[in-house]
Coordinates of C-alpha atoms in Angstrom, one line a residue:
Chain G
X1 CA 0.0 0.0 0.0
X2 CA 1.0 3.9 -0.4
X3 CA 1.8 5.7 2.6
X4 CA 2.4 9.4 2.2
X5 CA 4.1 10.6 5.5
X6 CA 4.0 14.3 5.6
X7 CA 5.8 16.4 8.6
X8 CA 6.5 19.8 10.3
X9 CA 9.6 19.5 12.6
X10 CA 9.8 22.9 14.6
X11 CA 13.3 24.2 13.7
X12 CA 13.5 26.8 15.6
X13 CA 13.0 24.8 18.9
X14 CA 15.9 22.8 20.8
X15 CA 17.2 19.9 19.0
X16 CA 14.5 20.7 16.0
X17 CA 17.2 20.9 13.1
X18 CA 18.8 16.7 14.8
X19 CA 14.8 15.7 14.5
X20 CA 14.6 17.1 11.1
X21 CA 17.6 15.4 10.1
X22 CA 16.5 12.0 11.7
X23 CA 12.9 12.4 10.5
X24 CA 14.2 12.7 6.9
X25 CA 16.8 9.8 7.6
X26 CA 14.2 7.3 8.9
X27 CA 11.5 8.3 5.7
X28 CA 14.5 7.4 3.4
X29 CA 14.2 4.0 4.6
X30 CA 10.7 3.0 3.9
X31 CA 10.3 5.0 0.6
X32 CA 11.3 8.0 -2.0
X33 CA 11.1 11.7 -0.9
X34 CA 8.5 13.8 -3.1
X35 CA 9.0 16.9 -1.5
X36 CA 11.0 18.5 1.0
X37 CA 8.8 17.2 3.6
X38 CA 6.8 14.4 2.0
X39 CA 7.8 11.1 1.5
X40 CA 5.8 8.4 -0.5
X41 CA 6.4 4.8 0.8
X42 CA 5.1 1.7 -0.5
X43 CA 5.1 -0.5 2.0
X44 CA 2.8 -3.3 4.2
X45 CA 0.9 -2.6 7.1
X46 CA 3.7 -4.2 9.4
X47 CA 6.6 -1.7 8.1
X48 CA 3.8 0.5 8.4
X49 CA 3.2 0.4 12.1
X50 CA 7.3 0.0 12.6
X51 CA 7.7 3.3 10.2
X52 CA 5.0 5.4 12.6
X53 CA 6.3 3.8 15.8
X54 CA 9.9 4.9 14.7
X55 CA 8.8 8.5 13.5
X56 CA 6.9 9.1 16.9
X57 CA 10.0 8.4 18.8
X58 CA 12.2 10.7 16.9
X59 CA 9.4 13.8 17.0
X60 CA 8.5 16.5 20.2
X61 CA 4.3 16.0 19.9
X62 CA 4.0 19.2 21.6
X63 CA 5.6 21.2 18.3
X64 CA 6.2 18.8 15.7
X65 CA 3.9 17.4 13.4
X66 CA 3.3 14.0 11.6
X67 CA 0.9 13.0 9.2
X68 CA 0.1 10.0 7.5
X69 CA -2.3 9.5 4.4
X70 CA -3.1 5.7 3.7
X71 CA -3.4 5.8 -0.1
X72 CA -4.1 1.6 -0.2
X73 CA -2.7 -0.5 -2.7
X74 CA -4.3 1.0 -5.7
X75 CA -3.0 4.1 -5.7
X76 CA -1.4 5.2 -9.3
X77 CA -4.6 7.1 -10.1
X78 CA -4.6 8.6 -7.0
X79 CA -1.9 10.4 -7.0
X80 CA -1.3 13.5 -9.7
X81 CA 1.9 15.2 -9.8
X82 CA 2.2 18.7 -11.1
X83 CA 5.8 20.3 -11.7
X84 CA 9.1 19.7 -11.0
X85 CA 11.0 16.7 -9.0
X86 CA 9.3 13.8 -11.1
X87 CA 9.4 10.7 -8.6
X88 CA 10.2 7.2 -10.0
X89 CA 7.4 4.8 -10.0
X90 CA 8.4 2.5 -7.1
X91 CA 6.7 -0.4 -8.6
X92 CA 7.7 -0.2 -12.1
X93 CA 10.2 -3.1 -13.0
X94 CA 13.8 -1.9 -13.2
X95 CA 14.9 -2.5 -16.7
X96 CA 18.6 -2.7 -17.1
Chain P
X1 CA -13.8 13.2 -1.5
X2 CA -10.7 14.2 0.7
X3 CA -7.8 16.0 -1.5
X4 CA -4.9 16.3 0.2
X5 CA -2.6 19.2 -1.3
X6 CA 1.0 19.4 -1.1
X7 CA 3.3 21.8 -2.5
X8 CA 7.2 22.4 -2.7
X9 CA 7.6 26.4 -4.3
X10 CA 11.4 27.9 -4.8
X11 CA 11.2 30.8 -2.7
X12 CA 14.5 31.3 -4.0
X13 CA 14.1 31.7 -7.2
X14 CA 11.8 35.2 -9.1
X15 CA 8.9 35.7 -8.1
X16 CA 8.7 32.9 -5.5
X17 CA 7.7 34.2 -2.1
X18 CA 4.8 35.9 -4.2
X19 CA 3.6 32.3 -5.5
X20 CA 4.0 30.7 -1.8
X21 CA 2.1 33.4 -0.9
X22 CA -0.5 32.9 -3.5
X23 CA -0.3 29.4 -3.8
X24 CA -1.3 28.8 0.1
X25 CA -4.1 31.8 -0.3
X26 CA -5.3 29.8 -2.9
X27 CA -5.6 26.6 -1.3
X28 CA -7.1 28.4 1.8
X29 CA -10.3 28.8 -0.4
X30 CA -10.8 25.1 -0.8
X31 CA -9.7 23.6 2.4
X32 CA -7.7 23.7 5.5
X33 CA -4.0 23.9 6.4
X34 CA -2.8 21.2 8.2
X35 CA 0.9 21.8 7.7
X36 CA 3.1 24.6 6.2
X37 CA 2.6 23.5 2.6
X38 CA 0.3 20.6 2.8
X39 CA -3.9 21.0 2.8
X40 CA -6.7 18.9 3.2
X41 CA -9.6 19.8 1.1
X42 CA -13.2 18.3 1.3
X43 CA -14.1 18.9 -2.3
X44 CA -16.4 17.4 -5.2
X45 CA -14.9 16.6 -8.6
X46 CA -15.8 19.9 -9.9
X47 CA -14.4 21.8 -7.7
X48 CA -11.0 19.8 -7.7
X49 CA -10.2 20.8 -11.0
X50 CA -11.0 23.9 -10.6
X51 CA -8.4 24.2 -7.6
X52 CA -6.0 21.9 -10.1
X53 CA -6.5 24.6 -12.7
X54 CA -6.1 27.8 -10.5
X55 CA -3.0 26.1 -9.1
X56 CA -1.8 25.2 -12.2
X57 CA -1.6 28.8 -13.1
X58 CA -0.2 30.1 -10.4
X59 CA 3.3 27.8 -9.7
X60 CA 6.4 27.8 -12.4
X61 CA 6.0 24.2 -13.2
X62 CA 10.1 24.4 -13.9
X63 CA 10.9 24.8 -10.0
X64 CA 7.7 24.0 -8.7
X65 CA 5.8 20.8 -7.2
X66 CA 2.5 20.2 -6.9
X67 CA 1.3 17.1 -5.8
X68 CA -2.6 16.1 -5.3
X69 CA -3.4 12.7 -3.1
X70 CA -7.1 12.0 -3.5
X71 CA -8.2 9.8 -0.9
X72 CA -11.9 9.4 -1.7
X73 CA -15.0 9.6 0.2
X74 CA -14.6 7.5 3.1
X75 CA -11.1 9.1 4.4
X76 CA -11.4 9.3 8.0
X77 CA -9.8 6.1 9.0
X78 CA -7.0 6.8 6.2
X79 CA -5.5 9.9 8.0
X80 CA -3.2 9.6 11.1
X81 CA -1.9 12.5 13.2
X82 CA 0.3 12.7 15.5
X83 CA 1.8 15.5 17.2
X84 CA 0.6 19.2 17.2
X85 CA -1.8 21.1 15.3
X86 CA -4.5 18.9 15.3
X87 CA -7.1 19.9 13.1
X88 CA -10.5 20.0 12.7
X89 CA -13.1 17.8 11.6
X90 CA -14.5 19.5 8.8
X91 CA -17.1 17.6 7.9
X92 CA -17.9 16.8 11.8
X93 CA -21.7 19.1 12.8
X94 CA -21.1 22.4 14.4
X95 CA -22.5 22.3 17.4
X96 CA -23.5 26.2 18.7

């Protein structure tokens, strides 16, 4: 299924550029970065629950912000993309 | 049907703190602001391209993203927040 993690990491608060940093790191893992602070991950529902159990770990609730979108797992038409930064299909077969 | 909105816009480059600006005035008309540059919009088909559109014209497709998730009509068990700025319902009754 396609997960589309979204977040606001306060900056300006203590530690807020490390989160930022971590929070970015951690995304990386489970899928490709869209925009600077949306990733789109394809993954199952247990990566799923590791990915948000991670992310909430690495985030201060009381100023940062994490949002998830649960896209399913047929999502191509779901998703429109206007602009720059063209993202790879993750589930297109790699032709080499 | 939910839209979420998300948008990257080069502040950096001409003219780009004028389309931020623009951009999230725009998108202020359709829905709410959950994040710094991501919206959720309760809209009907219509009214979606219409927001495409108007958005369309307002970014510089060369240094800009725009990316549209459409989760559908039943969305409210497909979004998960965590952390601050919780929003509101908007579909939920007003109560006075």
């Amino acid at each position: 299924m396609l997960i589309v993690a979204a977040y606001d990491i306060a900056i300006t608060s203590p530690g807020g550029t490390k989160r930022l940093a971590k929070v970015a790191k951690l995304c990386s893992r489970y899928g490709q970065r869209v925009q600077n602070s949306v990733f789109e991950c394809v993954v199952d529902d247990l990566n799923f629950k590791k990915m948000q159990h991670e992310l909430t770990l690495l985030i201060n609730p009381k100023v940062d912000s994490l949002r998830f979108y649960n896209l399913g797992n047929h999502y191509q038409r779901k998703v429109i993309h206007i602009g720059t930064k063209v993202t790879k299909d993750l589930t297109a077969p790699l032709i080499f």
